[in-house]
Coordinates of C-alpha atoms and ligand atoms in Angstrom, one line a residue:
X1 CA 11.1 24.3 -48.0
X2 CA 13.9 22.1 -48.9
X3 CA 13.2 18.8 -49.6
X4 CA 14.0 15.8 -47.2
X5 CA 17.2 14.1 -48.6
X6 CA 17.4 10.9 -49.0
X7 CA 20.7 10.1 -48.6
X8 CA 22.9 10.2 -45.9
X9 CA 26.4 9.6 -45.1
X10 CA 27.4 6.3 -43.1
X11 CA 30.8 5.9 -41.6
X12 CA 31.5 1.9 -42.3
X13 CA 33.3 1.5 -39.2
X14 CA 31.0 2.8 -36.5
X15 CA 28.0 3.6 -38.2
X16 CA 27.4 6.9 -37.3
X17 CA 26.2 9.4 -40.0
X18 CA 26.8 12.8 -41.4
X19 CA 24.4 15.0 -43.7
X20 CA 27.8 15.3 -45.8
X21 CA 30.6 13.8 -46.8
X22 CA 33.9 14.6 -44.5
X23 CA 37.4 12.6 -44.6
X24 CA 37.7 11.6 -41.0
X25 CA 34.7 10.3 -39.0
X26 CA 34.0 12.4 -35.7
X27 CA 32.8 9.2 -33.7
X28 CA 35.3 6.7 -34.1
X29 CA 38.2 9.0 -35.5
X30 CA 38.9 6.8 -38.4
X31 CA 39.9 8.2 -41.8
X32 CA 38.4 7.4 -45.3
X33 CA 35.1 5.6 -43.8
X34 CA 32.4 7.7 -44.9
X35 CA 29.9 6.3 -47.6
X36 CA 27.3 8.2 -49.4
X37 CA 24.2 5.9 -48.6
X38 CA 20.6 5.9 -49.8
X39 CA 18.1 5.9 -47.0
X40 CA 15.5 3.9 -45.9
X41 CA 14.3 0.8 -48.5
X42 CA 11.5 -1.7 -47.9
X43 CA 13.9 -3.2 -45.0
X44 CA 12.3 -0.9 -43.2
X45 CA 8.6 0.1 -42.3
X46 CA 8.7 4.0 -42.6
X47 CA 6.8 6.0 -39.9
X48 CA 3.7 6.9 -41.1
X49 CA 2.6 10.1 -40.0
X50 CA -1.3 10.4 -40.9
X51 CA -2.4 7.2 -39.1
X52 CA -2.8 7.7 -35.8
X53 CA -0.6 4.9 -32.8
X54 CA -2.9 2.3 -31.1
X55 CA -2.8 2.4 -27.2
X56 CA -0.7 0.0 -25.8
X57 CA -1.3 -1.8 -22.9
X58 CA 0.6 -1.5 -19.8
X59 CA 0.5 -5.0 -17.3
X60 CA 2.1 -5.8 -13.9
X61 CA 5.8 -7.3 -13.6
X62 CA 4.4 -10.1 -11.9
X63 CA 2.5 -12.5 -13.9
X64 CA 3.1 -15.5 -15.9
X65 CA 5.1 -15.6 -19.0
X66 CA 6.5 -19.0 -20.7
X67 CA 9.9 -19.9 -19.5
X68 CA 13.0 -19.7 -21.8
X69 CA 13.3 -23.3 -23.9
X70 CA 16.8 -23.8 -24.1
X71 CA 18.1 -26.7 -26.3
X72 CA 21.5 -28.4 -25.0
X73 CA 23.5 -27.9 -28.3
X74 CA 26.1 -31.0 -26.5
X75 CA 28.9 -28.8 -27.3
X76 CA 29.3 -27.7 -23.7
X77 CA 31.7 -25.1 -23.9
X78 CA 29.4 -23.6 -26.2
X79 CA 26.3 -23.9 -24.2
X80 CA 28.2 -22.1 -21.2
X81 CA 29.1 -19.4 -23.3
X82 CA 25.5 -19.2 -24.3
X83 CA 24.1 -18.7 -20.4
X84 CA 23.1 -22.7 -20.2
X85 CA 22.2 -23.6 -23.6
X86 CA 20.7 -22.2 -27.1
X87 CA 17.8 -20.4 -26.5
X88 CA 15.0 -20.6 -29.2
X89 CA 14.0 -17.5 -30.5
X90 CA 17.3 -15.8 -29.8
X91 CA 19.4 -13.9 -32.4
X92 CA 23.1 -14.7 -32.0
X93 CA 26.4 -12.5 -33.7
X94 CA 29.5 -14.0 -33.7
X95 CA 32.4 -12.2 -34.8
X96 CA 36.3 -13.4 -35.4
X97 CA 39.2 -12.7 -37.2
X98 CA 39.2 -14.2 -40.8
X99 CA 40.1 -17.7 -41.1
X100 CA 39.8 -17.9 -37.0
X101 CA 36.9 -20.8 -37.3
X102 CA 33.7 -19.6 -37.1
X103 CA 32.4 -20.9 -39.9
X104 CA 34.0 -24.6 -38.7
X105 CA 32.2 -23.9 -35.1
X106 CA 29.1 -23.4 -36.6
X107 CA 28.6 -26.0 -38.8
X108 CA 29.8 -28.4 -36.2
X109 CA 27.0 -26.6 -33.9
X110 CA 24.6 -27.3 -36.4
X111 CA 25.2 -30.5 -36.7
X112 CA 25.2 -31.2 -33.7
X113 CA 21.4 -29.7 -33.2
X114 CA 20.3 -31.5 -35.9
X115 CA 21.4 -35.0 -34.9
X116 CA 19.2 -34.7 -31.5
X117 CA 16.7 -37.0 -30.8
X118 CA 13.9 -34.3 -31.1
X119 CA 15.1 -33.9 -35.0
X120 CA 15.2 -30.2 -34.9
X121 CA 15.6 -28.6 -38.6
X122 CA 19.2 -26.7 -39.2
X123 CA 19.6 -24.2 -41.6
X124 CA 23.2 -23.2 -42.6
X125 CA 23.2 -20.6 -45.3
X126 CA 26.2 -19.5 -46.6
X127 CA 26.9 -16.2 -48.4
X128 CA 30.6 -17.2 -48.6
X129 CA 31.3 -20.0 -49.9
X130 CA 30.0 -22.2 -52.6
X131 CA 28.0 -25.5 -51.2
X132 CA 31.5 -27.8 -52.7
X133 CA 33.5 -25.9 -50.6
X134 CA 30.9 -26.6 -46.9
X135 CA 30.6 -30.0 -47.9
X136 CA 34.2 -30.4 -48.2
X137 CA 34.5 -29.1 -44.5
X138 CA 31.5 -31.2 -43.6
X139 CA 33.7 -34.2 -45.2
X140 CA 37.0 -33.6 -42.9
X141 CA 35.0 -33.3 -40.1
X142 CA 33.1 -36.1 -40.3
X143 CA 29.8 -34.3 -40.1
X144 CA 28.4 -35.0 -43.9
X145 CA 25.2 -37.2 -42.7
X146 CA 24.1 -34.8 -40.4
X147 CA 20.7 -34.0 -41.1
X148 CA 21.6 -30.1 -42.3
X149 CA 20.1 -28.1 -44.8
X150 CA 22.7 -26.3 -46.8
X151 CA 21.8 -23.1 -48.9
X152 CA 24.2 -20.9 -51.0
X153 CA 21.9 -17.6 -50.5
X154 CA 22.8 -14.0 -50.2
X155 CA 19.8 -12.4 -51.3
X156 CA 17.4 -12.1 -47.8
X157 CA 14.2 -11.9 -49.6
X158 CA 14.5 -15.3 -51.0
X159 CA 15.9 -16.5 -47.1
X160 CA 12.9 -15.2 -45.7
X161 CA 10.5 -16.3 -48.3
X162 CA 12.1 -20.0 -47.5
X163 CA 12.5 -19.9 -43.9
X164 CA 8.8 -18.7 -43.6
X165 CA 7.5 -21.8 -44.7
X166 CA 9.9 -24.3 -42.7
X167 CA 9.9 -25.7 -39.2
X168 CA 13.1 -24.0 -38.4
X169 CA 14.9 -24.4 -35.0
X170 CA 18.5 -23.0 -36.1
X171 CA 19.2 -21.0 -38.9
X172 CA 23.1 -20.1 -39.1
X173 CA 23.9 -17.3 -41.7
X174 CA 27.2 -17.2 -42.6
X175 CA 28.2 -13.9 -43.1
X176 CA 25.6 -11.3 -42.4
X177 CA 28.0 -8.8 -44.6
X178 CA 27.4 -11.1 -47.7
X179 CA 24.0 -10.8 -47.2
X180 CA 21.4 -7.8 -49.4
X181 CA 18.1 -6.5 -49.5
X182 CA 16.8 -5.5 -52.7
X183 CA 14.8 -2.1 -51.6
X184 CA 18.2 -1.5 -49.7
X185 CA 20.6 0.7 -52.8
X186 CA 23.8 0.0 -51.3
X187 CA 26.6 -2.4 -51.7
X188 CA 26.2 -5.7 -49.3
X189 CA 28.2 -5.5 -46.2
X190 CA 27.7 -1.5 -46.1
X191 CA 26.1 0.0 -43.1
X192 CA 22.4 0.1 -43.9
X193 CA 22.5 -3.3 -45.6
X194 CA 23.7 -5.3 -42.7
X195 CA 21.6 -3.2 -40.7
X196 CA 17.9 -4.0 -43.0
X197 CA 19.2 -7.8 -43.3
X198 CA 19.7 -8.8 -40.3
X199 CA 16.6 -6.4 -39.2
X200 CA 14.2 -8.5 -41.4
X201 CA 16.2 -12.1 -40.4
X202 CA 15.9 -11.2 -36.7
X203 CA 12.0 -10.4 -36.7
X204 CA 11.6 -13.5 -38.4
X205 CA 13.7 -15.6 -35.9
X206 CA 11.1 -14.2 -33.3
X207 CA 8.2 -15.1 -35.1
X208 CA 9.4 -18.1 -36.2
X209 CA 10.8 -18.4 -32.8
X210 CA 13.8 -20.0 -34.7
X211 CA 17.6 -19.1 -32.7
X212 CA 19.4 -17.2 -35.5
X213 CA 23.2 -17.3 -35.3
X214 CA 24.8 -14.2 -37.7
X215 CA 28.8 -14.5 -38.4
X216 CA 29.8 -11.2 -38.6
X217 CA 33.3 -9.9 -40.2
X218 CA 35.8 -8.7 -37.6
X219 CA 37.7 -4.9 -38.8
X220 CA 41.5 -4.1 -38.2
X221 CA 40.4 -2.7 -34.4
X222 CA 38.9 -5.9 -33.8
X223 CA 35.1 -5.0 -33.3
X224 CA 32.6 -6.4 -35.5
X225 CA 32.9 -4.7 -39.4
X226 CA 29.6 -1.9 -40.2
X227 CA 27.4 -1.0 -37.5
X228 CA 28.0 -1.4 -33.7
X229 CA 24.3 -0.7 -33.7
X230 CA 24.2 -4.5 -35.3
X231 CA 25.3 -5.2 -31.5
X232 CA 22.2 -3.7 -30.3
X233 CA 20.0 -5.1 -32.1
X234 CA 21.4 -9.4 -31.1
X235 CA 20.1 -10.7 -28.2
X236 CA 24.3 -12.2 -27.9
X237 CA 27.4 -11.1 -29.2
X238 CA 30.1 -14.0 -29.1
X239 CA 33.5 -13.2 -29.8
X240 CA 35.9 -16.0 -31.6
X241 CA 39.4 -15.4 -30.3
X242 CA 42.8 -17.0 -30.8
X243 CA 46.3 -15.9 -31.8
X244 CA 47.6 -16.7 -35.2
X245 CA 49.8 -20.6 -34.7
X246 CA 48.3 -21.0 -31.4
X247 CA 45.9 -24.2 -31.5
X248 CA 43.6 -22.4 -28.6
X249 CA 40.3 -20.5 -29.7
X250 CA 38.5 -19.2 -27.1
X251 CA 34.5 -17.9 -27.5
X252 CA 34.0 -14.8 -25.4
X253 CA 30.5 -14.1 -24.6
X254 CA 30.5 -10.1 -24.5
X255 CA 26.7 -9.2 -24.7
X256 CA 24.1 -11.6 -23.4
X257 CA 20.7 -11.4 -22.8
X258 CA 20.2 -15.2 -21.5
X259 CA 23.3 -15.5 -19.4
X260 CA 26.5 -13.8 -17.6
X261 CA 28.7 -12.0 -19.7
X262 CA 32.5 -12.6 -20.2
X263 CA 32.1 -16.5 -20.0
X264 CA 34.4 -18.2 -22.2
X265 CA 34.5 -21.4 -23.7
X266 CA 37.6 -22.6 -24.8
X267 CA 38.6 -25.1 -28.0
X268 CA 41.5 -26.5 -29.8
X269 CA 41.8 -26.5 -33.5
X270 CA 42.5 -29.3 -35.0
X271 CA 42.7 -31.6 -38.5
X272 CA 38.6 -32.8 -37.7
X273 CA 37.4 -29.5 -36.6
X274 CA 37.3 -27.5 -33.0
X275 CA 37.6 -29.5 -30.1
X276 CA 36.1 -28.8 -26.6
X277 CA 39.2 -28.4 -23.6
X278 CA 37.8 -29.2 -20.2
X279 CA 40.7 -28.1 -18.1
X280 CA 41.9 -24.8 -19.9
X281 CA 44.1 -24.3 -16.8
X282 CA 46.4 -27.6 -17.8
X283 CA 46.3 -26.2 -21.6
X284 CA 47.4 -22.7 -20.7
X285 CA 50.1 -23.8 -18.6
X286 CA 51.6 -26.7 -20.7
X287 CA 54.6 -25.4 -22.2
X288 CA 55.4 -23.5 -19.0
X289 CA 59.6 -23.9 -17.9
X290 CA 59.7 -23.5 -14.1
X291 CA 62.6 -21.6 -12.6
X292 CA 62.8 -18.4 -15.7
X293 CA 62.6 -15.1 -14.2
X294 CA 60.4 -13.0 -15.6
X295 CA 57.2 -15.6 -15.5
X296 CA 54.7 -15.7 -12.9
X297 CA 51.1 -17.9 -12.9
X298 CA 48.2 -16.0 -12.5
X299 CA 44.9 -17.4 -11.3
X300 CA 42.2 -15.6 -13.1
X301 CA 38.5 -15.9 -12.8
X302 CA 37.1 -15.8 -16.6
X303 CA 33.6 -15.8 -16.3
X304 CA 32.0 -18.4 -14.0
X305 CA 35.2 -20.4 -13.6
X306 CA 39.0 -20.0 -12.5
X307 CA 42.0 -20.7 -15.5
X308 CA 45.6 -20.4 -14.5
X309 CA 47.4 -18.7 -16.7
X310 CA 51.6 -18.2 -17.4
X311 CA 52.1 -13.7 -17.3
X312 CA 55.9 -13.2 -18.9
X313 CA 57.8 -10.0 -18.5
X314 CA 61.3 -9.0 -20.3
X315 CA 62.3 -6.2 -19.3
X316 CA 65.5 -4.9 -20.7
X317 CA 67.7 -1.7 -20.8
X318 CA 66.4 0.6 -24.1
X319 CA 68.4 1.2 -27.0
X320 CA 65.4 4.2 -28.1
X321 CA 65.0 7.6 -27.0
X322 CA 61.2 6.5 -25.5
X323 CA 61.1 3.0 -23.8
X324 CA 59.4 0.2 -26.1
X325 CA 56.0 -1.2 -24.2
X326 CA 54.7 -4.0 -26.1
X327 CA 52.0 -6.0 -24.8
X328 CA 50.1 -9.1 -25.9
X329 CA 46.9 -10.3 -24.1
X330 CA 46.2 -7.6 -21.7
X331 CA 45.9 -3.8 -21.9
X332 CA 48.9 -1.9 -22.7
X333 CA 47.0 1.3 -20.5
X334 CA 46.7 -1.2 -17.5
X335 CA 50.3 -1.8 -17.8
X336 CA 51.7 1.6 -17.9
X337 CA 49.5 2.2 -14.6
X338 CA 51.4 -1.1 -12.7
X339 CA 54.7 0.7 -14.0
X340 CA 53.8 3.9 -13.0
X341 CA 52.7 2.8 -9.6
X342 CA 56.1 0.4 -9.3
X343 CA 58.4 3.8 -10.0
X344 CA 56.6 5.9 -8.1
X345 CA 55.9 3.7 -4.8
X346 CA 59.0 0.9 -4.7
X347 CA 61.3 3.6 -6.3
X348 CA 61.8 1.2 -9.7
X349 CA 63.6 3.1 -12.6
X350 CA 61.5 1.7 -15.5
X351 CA 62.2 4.8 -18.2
X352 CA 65.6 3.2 -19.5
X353 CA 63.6 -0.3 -19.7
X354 CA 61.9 -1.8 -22.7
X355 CA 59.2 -3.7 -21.1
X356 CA 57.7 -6.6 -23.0
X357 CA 54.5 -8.4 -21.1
X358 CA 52.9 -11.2 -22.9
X359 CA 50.5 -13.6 -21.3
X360 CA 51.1 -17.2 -22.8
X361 CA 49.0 -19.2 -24.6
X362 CA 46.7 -16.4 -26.4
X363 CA 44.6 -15.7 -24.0
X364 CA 43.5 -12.0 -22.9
X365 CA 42.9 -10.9 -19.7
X366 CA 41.1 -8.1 -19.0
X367 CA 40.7 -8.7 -14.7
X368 CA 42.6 -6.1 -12.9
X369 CA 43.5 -8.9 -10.4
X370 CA 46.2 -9.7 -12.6
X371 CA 48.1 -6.2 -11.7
X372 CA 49.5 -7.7 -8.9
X373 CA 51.0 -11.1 -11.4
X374 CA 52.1 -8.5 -13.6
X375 CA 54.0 -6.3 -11.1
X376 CA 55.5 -9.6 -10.2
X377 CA 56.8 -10.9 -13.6
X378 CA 58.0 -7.4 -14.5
X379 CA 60.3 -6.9 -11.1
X380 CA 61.3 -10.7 -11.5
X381 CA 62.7 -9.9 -14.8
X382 CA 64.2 -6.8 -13.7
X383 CA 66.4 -8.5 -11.0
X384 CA 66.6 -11.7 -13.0
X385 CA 65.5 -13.9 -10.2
X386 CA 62.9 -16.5 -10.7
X387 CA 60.0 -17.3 -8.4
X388 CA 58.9 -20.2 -7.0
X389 CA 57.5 -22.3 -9.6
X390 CA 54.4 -23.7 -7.7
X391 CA 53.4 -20.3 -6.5
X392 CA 50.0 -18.4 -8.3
X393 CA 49.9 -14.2 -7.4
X394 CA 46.6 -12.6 -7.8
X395 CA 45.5 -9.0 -6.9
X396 CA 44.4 -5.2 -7.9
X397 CA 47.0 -2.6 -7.7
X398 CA 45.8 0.8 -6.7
X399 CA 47.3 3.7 -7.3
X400 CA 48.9 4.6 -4.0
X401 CA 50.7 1.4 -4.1
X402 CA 47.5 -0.6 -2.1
X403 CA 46.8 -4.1 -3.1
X404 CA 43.2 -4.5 -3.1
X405 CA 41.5 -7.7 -2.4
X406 CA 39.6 -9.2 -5.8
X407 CA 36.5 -11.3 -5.9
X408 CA 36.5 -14.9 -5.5
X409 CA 39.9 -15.6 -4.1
X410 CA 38.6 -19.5 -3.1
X411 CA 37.9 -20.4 -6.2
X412 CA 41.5 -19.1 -7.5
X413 CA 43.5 -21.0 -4.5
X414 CA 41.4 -24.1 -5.4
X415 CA 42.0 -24.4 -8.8
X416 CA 45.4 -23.5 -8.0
X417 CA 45.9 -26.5 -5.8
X418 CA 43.7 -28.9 -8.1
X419 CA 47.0 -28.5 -10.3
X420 CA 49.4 -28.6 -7.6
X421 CA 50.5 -25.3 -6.8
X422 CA 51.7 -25.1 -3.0
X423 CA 52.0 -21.0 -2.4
X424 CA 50.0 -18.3 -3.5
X425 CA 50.6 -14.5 -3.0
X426 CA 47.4 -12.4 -2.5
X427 CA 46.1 -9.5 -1.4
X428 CA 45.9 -9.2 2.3
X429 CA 42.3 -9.1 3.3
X430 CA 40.5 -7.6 6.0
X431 CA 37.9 -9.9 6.8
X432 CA 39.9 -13.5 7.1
X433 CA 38.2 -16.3 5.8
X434 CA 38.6 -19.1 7.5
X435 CA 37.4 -21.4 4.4
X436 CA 41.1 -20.5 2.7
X437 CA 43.1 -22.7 4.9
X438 CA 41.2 -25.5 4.1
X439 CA 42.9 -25.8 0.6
X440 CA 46.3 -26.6 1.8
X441 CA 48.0 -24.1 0.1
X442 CA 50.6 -21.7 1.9
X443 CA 49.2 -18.3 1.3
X444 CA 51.6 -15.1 1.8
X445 CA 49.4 -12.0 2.0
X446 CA 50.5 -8.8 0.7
X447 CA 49.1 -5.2 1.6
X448 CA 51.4 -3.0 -0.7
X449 CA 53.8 -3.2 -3.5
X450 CA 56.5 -2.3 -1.4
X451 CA 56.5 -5.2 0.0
X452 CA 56.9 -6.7 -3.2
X453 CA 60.5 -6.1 -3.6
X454 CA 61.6 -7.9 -0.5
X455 CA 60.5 -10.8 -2.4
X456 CA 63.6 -10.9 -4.2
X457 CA 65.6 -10.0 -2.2
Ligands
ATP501 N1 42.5 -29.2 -44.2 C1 42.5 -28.6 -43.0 N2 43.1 -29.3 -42.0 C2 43.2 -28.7 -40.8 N3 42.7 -27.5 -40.4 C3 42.1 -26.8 -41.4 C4 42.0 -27.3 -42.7 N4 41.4 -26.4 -43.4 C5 41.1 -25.3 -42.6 N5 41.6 -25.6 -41.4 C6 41.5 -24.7 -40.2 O1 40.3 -24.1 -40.2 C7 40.5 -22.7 -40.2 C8 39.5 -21.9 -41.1 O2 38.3 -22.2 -40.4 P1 37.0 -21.4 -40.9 O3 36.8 -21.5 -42.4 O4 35.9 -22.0 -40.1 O5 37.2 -20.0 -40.4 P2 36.3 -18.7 -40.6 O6 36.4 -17.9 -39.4 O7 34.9 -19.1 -41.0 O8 37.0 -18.0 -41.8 P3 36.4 -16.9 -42.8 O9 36.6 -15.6 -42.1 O10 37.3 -17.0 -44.0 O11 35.0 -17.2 -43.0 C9 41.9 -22.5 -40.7 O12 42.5 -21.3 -40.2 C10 42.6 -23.7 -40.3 O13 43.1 -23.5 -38.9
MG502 MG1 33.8 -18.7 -42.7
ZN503 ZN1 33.1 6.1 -37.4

């Protein structure tokens, strides 16, 4: 019989694995990922196959069970983004582009926790960066009396041994990919390492009933470096965001057990650290010039709450054999539908157009309600007339040309009249709702994109 092997082949991207070695993974189509891995380690408890399972007991759904403690970190953006606060117990990934912030958010999170009144104990262990260079962050933020215990650590068995024995409440580890197991014989930040570390650091955060925050490394595609199963195993996955020289970071809840998904929080970097921005709608729209074709506001729902953002088309005749299509902020897919749909159903030639869509301000959108803002832009830059500068355009675009209505159309007109917008182009909805009129807005209603073009002329 041959004998079990104990290695295995781990594709560093996506984590899938192969019995042997091959140059281009099958599961996430990248090239030159695959690592020859040993299995197993003491990171985790092996199946035993001689002892026999206990029964486990099955109970009611009904029934008492302690209610989630959630601490109110008084960063508030960050305490939407979490579902309504940090809950204890909780294992928490974030994941950002290199030099995006995260390790600057979470040592102002920290200390933040730790200068409560209830003195809860912070942990921040970096793997990173030497304890000269955190201090000197702590300095030119002006967080170095916080109450914070600060580790340099990468080995997890000397983490646990430690955390074991404290009163933890927060325990930030900064970066899970710096992190090793001994049993584990691979290189730290390889597939089964980050997968054993933050294994063993996760049971312990729900014994200790400690919330564990893990910064994870961000690849080239923009998910989180080694394993997507990594996202399985986190109660939350927050995303950092930001485009290089903008000021704006946003935190993108993507996976959360305690809350609603896709709830941002948004902050500005600056010289003492990230601060909270109350009325991302006013941010986003700052540097916007009225009266430019080619730039329409739309007013997006991101999460729990509405932000206004600036959509800019350029559309421009092509010097290439194949139009250019760049896109920044939303998906490129998405826009080649709205074109396709504008060609097909207003009769637009768009195939001797480069078409350049960018929504301002770094933000990305992924609401098809902003088909309709995008349709808009794109023929505004086409005929080079403006539109109104206090008018907002949301709606879906299906494919036969429909507009379709979106959700929560009242709280997009009432943000957009909070910061004085006076029109607002939407879809055209069956069921009227008398509660829109109320916002003193004029709303124009539209039930296809051939309507659209009249619009300009
Ligand atoms: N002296 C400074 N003054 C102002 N801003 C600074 C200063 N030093 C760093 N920053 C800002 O902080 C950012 C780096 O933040 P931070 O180290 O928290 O990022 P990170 O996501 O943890 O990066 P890494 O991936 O390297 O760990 C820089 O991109 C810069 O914007
Ligand atoms: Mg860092
Ligand atoms: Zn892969």
């Amino acid at each position: 019989m041959a004998k079990k092997s104990t290695t295995e082949f781990v594709c560093q991207n996506c984590g899938a694995t192969y019995m042997k070695w091959q140059g281009k993974c099958d599961s996430c189509g990248e090239w030159n990922t695959i690592v020859e891995e040993k299995q197993g380690g003491e990171g985790f408890s092996n199946l035993n196959t001689k002892s026999k399972g206990k029964m486990i007991d099955f109970v009611s759904l009904s029934g008492s069970s302690e209610a989630l403690s959630r601490t109110h970190t008084n960063i508030k953006e960050l305490d939407r983004v979490l579902g309504g606060g940090l809950v204890s117990g909780s294992a928490v990934l974030v994941g950002g582009d290199p030099g995006i912030g995260k390790s600057t958010l979470l040592l102002q999170l920290t200390a933040s926790i730790a200068n409560l009144p209830n003195n809860p104990q912070c942990y921040y262990i970096s793997g990173e960066e030497a304890i000269d260079q955190v201090r000197l962050r702590a300095k030119r933020l002006g967080l170095e009396n916080s109450p914070v215990h600060l580790a340099s650590a990468t080995d997890v068995k000397d983490i646990i041994a430690t955390l074991e024995k404290s009163d933890a409440s927060v325990v930030i580890i900064d970066s899970i990919q710096t992190m090793y197991l001994d049993g584990v014989e691979s290189t730290p930040g390889s597939v089964s390492q980050v997968r054993a570390c933050s294994y063993e650091l996760i049971k312990l955060a729900k014994k200790k009933n400690f919330a564990l925050f893990l910064v994870g490394h961000v690849t080239k595609q923009g998910s989180i470096a080694g394993p997507r199963v990594l996202e399985h195993m986190v109660d939350t996955v927050l995303y950092f965001e930001g485009e290089r020289g903008h000021q704006f970071r946003i935190l993108r809840a993507v996976k959360n057990r305690y809350g609603a998904t896709d709830e941002i929080g948004v902050f500005e970097m600056q010289d003492q650290g990230l601060v909270e921005v109350e009325n991302p709608s006013a941010l986003f729209l700052a540097e916007r010039q009225g009266n430019i074709s080619g730039s329409c506001v739309f007013a997006g729902i991101e999460g729990s709450r509405p932000v206004l953002v600036e959509i800019q088309a350029l559309v421009s005749p092509t010097s290439y054999s194949s139009p250019k299509r760049a896109v920044v902020g939303w998906d490129s897919n998405r826009l080649s539908m709205v074109l396709a749909v504008l060609e097909a159903r207003c009769g637009l030639s768009l195939s001797s157009q480069d078409i350049y869509l960018n929504i301002a301000g770094g933000l990305k959108i992924s609401e098809p309600a902003a088909d309709l803002s995008v349709a808009m832009a794109i023929i505004s830059s086409m005929t080079n007339k403006p539109l109104p500068p206090d008018m907002v355009i949301f709606g879906e675009i299906g494919l036969s040309g429909e507009i379709r209505a979106v959700n929560q159309p009242n709280l997009r007109l009432k943000e957009a009249r909070k910061l004085g917008f006076n029109n607002a182009i939407m879809p055209a909805s069956l069921k009227k709702d008398k509660k829109n009129t109320n916002y003193d807005i004029s709303i124009h209603e539209i039930g296809n994109v051939q309507k659209l073009v009249n619009w300009f002329n």
